[in-house]
Structure formats: C-alpha cells, structure tokens
Short mmCIF file of C-alpha atoms and ligand atoms in Angstrom, two decimals:
data_model
loop_
_atom_site.label_atom_id
_atom_site.label_comp_id
_atom_site.label_asym_id
_atom_site.label_seq_id
_atom_site.Cartn_x
_atom_site.Cartn_y
_atom_site.Cartn_z
CA MET A 17 0.14 -0.04 -0.02
CA LYS A 18 1.32 3.35 -0.86
CA LEU A 19 1.11 6.56 0.82
CA ASP A 20 -1.03 8.07 -2.16
CA LYS A 21 -3.48 5.24 -1.42
CA LEU A 22 -3.52 5.88 2.54
CA LYS A 23 -4.25 9.49 1.39
CA ALA A 24 -7.02 9.05 -0.37
CA GLU A 25 -8.74 6.59 2.29
CA LEU A 26 -7.93 9.83 4.88
CA LYS A 27 -10.68 12.65 5.63
CA GLY A 28 -7.67 14.48 6.52
CA ASP A 29 -4.31 15.44 5.14
CA LEU A 30 -1.48 13.73 4.10
CA PHE A 31 1.96 15.73 3.53
CA THR A 32 4.95 13.81 1.65
CA ASP A 33 6.45 17.12 0.03
CA LYS A 34 9.91 18.52 1.22
CA MET A 35 8.63 21.40 2.68
CA HIS A 36 6.06 19.82 4.78
CA ARG A 37 8.36 17.22 5.95
CA ILE A 38 10.85 19.95 7.16
CA LEU A 39 8.26 21.83 8.68
CA TYR A 40 8.07 18.63 11.15
CA ALA A 41 11.45 17.81 11.08
CA THR A 42 12.12 18.85 14.41
CA ASP A 43 10.72 20.20 18.13
CA ALA A 44 11.92 22.61 20.73
CA SER A 45 15.04 20.47 20.74
CA ALA A 46 18.25 20.93 18.89
CA TYR A 47 17.15 16.99 16.96
CA ARG A 48 16.63 16.98 13.23
CA GLU A 49 15.26 14.41 11.14
CA LEU A 50 13.23 14.15 8.01
CA PRO A 51 9.38 12.35 8.75
CA LEU A 52 8.17 9.62 6.05
CA ALA A 53 5.19 11.58 5.35
CA VAL A 54 3.11 13.91 7.67
CA VAL A 55 -0.78 12.85 8.71
CA ARG A 56 -3.18 15.71 9.96
CA PRO A 57 -5.93 13.35 11.40
CA LYS A 58 -9.41 14.47 11.27
CA ASP A 59 -10.69 11.45 13.79
CA LYS A 60 -9.99 8.63 15.49
CA ASP A 61 -10.44 6.12 11.97
CA ASP A 62 -7.92 8.34 10.20
CA ILE A 63 -5.78 7.61 13.21
CA LYS A 64 -6.12 3.88 13.22
CA LYS A 65 -5.86 4.19 9.22
CA THR A 66 -2.51 5.62 10.05
CA ILE A 67 -1.35 3.05 12.47
CA ALA A 68 -2.42 0.26 10.10
CA PHE A 69 -0.28 1.68 6.72
CA ALA A 70 2.96 2.21 9.07
CA GLN A 71 2.50 -1.35 10.59
CA LYS A 72 2.22 -2.31 6.50
CA VAL A 73 5.32 -0.44 5.94
CA LYS A 74 7.22 -1.07 8.78
CA SER A 75 7.16 2.36 9.76
CA SER A 76 6.61 3.93 12.82
CA VAL A 77 3.92 6.57 13.97
CA ILE A 78 5.15 9.79 15.69
CA PRO A 79 1.59 11.52 17.29
CA ARG A 80 2.19 15.24 18.07
CA GLY A 81 0.76 18.25 19.37
CA ALA A 82 2.64 21.62 19.37
CA GLY A 83 6.03 19.94 19.14
CA THR A 84 7.34 22.26 21.68
CA SER A 85 9.51 18.99 23.58
CA LEU A 86 12.47 19.68 24.34
CA ALA A 87 14.18 16.38 23.59
CA GLY A 88 13.30 15.23 20.63
CA GLN A 89 9.71 13.65 21.35
CA VAL A 90 8.22 14.12 17.93
CA VAL A 91 11.13 13.76 15.62
CA GLY A 92 11.52 10.67 14.14
CA SER A 93 11.72 9.19 10.54
CA GLY A 94 8.23 7.93 10.58
CA ILE A 95 5.39 8.98 10.08
CA VAL A 96 4.22 12.49 12.41
CA LEU A 97 0.60 12.19 13.10
CA ASP A 98 -0.49 16.10 13.92
CA VAL A 99 -3.70 16.33 15.67
CA SER A 100 -3.89 19.52 16.78
CA LYS A 101 -5.01 20.80 13.10
CA TYR A 102 -8.32 19.44 13.15
CA MET A 103 -8.59 17.59 16.59
CA ASN A 104 -8.82 20.50 18.65
CA ARG A 105 -12.46 20.52 20.52
CA ILE A 106 -14.01 20.95 23.48
CA LEU A 107 -16.34 18.00 23.83
CA GLU A 108 -17.92 18.14 27.07
CA VAL A 109 -17.38 20.04 30.60
CA ASN A 110 -19.15 19.37 33.84
CA PRO A 111 -19.10 22.23 36.34
CA SER A 112 -20.56 20.79 39.34
CA GLU A 113 -18.36 17.33 39.27
CA LYS A 114 -15.68 19.59 38.09
CA TRP A 115 -14.50 17.66 34.43
CA VAL A 116 -14.17 18.61 31.00
CA ILE A 117 -14.12 15.64 28.14
CA VAL A 118 -11.47 17.46 25.13
CA GLU A 119 -9.97 16.01 22.00
CA PRO A 120 -5.91 15.67 22.09
CA GLY A 121 -5.25 19.03 20.51
CA VAL A 122 -6.92 21.16 22.64
CA ILE A 123 -4.36 24.11 23.64
CA LEU A 124 -4.26 24.71 27.33
CA ALA A 125 -4.89 28.29 27.32
CA GLU A 126 -7.76 28.02 25.05
CA LEU A 127 -9.45 25.65 26.98
CA ASN A 128 -8.68 27.28 30.40
CA LYS A 129 -10.39 30.64 28.91
CA TYR A 130 -12.89 28.69 28.55
CA LEU A 131 -13.22 27.43 31.63
CA GLU A 132 -13.01 30.82 33.50
CA SER A 133 -16.81 31.58 32.66
CA TYR A 134 -17.40 28.14 34.93
CA GLY A 135 -14.20 29.50 37.41
CA LEU A 136 -12.71 26.51 37.03
CA MET A 137 -8.96 25.97 35.31
CA PHE A 138 -6.65 23.30 34.03
CA GLY A 139 -4.19 23.15 37.12
CA PRO A 140 -0.81 22.32 35.63
CA GLU A 141 0.04 26.40 33.78
CA THR A 142 2.76 25.19 31.54
CA SER A 143 4.84 28.02 30.15
CA THR A 144 3.96 26.66 26.67
CA ALA A 145 0.45 27.51 27.52
CA ASN A 146 -0.52 29.06 24.55
CA ARG A 147 0.12 26.68 21.88
CA CYS A 148 0.81 23.02 24.21
CA CYS A 149 -2.10 20.81 23.46
CA MET A 150 -3.45 18.44 26.19
CA ALA A 151 -1.82 15.58 24.64
CA GLY A 152 1.32 16.54 24.18
CA MET A 153 1.12 17.48 28.25
CA LEU A 154 -0.51 14.34 29.15
CA GLY A 155 2.41 12.54 26.48
CA ASN A 156 4.96 14.55 28.83
CA ASN A 157 2.88 14.81 32.29
CA SER A 158 3.63 18.81 31.87
CA CYS A 159 3.50 21.18 35.12
CA GLY A 160 4.73 24.34 35.69
CA ALA A 161 5.91 26.79 38.00
CA HIS A 162 3.24 25.86 40.73
CA SER A 163 3.37 22.43 40.77
CA LEU A 164 3.85 21.73 44.16
CA ILE A 165 0.15 23.30 44.55
CA TYR A 166 -1.53 21.93 41.20
CA GLY A 167 0.53 18.82 40.48
CA SER A 168 1.24 17.59 37.04
CA VAL A 169 -1.27 16.23 34.33
CA ARG A 170 -1.11 12.69 35.58
CA ASP A 171 -2.84 13.75 38.73
CA HIS A 172 -5.92 15.50 36.55
CA ILE A 173 -6.21 12.74 34.29
CA LEU A 174 -9.71 10.80 34.94
CA GLU A 175 -9.81 8.71 32.50
CA ALA A 176 -7.61 8.60 28.61
CA GLU A 177 -9.03 7.02 25.83
CA VAL A 178 -6.11 5.29 23.57
CA ILE A 179 -5.55 4.15 20.26
CA LEU A 180 -2.50 1.52 21.16
CA SER A 181 0.04 0.98 18.49
CA ASP A 182 -1.76 -2.41 17.03
CA GLY A 183 -4.78 0.19 16.65
CA SER A 184 -6.91 -1.47 18.81
CA GLU A 185 -8.62 1.24 21.71
CA ALA A 186 -8.37 0.87 24.90
CA ILE A 187 -9.48 3.34 28.18
CA PHE A 188 -6.95 3.51 30.78
CA ASN A 189 -8.45 5.15 34.40
CA ALA A 190 -7.91 4.45 37.99
CA LEU A 191 -8.94 0.73 39.11
CA THR A 192 -8.76 -0.87 42.41
CA SER A 193 -6.30 -3.70 42.91
CA GLU A 194 -9.35 -6.24 42.11
CA GLU A 195 -10.01 -4.65 38.65
CA PHE A 196 -6.42 -4.61 38.09
CA LEU A 197 -5.95 -8.30 38.68
CA GLU A 198 -9.09 -8.59 35.90
CA LYS A 199 -7.47 -6.60 33.70
CA CYS A 200 -3.90 -8.68 33.78
CA SER A 201 -5.98 -11.97 33.32
CA GLY A 202 -7.78 -10.44 29.70
CA ASP A 203 -7.08 -11.87 26.42
CA SER A 204 -3.46 -12.94 26.26
CA ASN A 205 -3.11 -12.00 22.51
CA SER A 206 -4.70 -8.07 23.37
CA LEU A 207 -2.13 -5.72 23.37
CA GLU A 208 -3.92 -4.22 26.02
CA THR A 209 -3.55 -7.03 28.58
CA SER A 210 0.33 -7.40 27.70
CA VAL A 211 0.39 -3.11 28.95
CA TYR A 212 -1.30 -4.38 32.41
CA ARG A 213 0.96 -7.62 32.98
CA TYR A 214 3.74 -5.79 31.77
CA ILE A 215 3.02 -3.12 34.78
CA ARG A 216 2.22 -5.80 36.96
CA ASP A 217 5.66 -7.59 36.49
CA VAL A 218 7.50 -3.93 37.11
C1 FAD B 18 10.25 27.82 26.18
C2 FAD B 18 9.47 26.17 26.81
C3 FAD B 18 9.14 26.13 28.05
C4 FAD B 18 8.68 25.02 28.62
N1 FAD B 18 8.27 25.13 29.91
C5 FAD B 18 7.57 23.82 30.13
C6 FAD B 18 7.09 23.77 31.33
O1 FAD B 18 7.05 24.57 32.27
N2 FAD B 18 6.55 22.77 31.98
C7 FAD B 18 6.81 21.72 31.66
O2 FAD B 18 6.40 20.36 31.53
N3 FAD B 18 7.05 21.30 30.15
C8 FAD B 18 7.28 22.83 29.75
N4 FAD B 18 8.33 23.14 28.05
C9 FAD B 18 8.38 21.51 27.39
C10 FAD B 18 6.65 21.70 26.56
O3 FAD B 18 6.31 22.69 26.27
C11 FAD B 18 5.76 20.57 27.18
O4 FAD B 18 6.08 19.58 27.65
C12 FAD B 18 3.76 20.80 26.52
O5 FAD B 18 3.06 20.31 27.31
C13 FAD B 18 4.26 19.54 25.69
O6 FAD B 18 3.29 19.95 24.57
P1 FAD B 18 3.05 19.96 23.28
O7 FAD B 18 1.50 19.54 22.74
O8 FAD B 18 3.90 20.82 22.89
O9 FAD B 18 3.53 18.15 22.84
P2 FAD B 18 4.52 17.36 21.78
O10 FAD B 18 5.97 18.37 21.78
O11 FAD B 18 3.83 18.04 20.55
O12 FAD B 18 4.29 16.04 22.58
C14 FAD B 18 4.56 15.62 23.83
C15 FAD B 18 4.45 14.18 23.89
O13 FAD B 18 3.44 13.40 23.99
C16 FAD B 18 3.20 12.97 22.97
N5 FAD B 18 1.91 13.01 22.23
C17 FAD B 18 1.28 14.36 21.47
N6 FAD B 18 0.02 13.73 21.18
C18 FAD B 18 -0.35 12.76 21.22
C19 FAD B 18 -1.75 11.81 21.12
N7 FAD B 18 -2.88 12.54 20.51
N8 FAD B 18 -1.40 10.56 21.27
C20 FAD B 18 -0.29 10.20 22.23
N9 FAD B 18 0.81 10.80 22.47
C21 FAD B 18 1.04 12.36 21.86
C22 FAD B 18 4.18 13.12 21.81
O14 FAD B 18 4.21 11.84 21.04
C23 FAD B 18 5.27 13.55 22.49
O15 FAD B 18 5.94 12.30 23.13
C24 FAD B 18 8.84 23.85 27.44
C25 FAD B 18 9.12 24.42 26.37
C26 FAD B 18 9.58 25.02 25.83
C27 FAD B 18 10.41 25.30 24.78
#
C-alpha cells in the first residue's frame, strides 16, 4: 500500500512534500530528522488507518501536538501524526463534578479561557500554555511554576481514551486492585492486557 492510497482513504491531510517534511523535522530541541510523511487526522479512524499503514510498511507513528518538546519526543523518520489541526474540540464540561472531555489537540490556554466562565481551570500551568496541547501535556506529564500546588498532568487525568500501537482501542483510568488483576487476566493476545501484565511484572 502506497502513501497516496492512504491519502485517498483519509478525511484529513497527508503531506509528503519536502516543505512539510522539513517543517515537521524538529520540535523545540536541537534534534532534526525528516519524517516519511505528515498526517493531520480528522478523527480516530484516520489515526487507525495511519497506524495500520505504518505497520504494513514497517514504519513508526509519531503523535504530535504543538511540538514544543525539548528532547526530540516528536522527531523521527516515521509518520508524524499532528492532532492539533483538526482534533481540537472541547466536547463536554461538567462544572458541578469539575471535569471536562477534550480532544487531544485542545490548547491549554484555550481550554482555560473556556473554563474561566465556570470558575474553573486546568491546573498545571506549563509555560508554553498558549500553544501546548492536552495530549502533548499528557505525553510529557507536563507541569508548571506552581507544580507543588497544582501538581502535574497525571494528577488531573480521570480517563484517557487511547489507540494502542496495534490499532486497538483502550480506556485507561483508575482501577481498584481487583479490577487491575481482572485486566491482567484478560485475553493474552490483546495488547491492552500485555500493558497491564507488564506493569504488574514491573
Ligand atoms: C520555552 C519552553 C518552555 C517550556 N516550559 C515547560 C514547563 O513549564 N513545564 C513543562 O512541563 N514543560 C515545559 N516545556 C516543554 C513542553 O512545552 C511541554 O511539555 C508541553 O506540554 C508539550 O506539549 P506539546 O503539545 O508541544 O507536545 P508535543 O511536543 O507535541 O508532544 C509531547 C509528547 O506527547 C506525545 N503526544 C502528543 N500528542 C499525542 C497523542 N495524541 N497521543 C499520544 N501521544 C501524544 C508526543 O509523541 C510526545 O512524546 C517547555 C518547552 C519550551 C520550548
């Protein structure tokens, strides 16, 4: 399967031209590497199709928010998956229970502007707040100047709906010991189960 066939299957964008590959060849670090292609997914189906393609051609997928990482986290030779362009909606807010559901590309400052009218904010005040995205913050477990008070991102994530590297879906949230053991005894062929077993073994 060629990249142009993948492009035809996606709702979002796929770029292979030199300009886009150069634009996405770095983050805020000194590392540089030209990716094979850049995908800007419209939804999770686009992400799954990109992962399936990468598996077929034995490439990697590099999820990316704003690309402000300082250690080359979003630099690589695989397919960069930029969720900031289209997957950036705030889906639901529950002011009384103080939670919000967001897509991965929501920018922290925009989320906090939205939450202000409810008298709420998402605590960790990363200094790149006007551009860093929620998924990038989660990936880096970002924090900020008031981390002793506000904690870091992992202290505030109730649940993460994820797509694993084999394209399967999983939901990660807090579990009791019993629930955790139940997850470990799941289907041996499932990557989600392997993740839980790995944590148990560690
Ligand atoms: C000047 C400057 C100041 C900074 N100050 C701080 C600070 O105060 N505190 C702090 O903690 N950090 C800081 N950083 C680092 C960085 O800005 C933060 O960690 C930021 O939260 C990263 O967000 P991002 O959207 O740019 O993520 P990216 O760099 O795009 O990605 C970060 C990680 O998340 C992964 N990722 C992104 N999207 C997804 C997705 N949809 N699914 C799965 N994985 C995903 C990426 O693969 C990568 O591993 C600073 C950086 C700079 C340049």
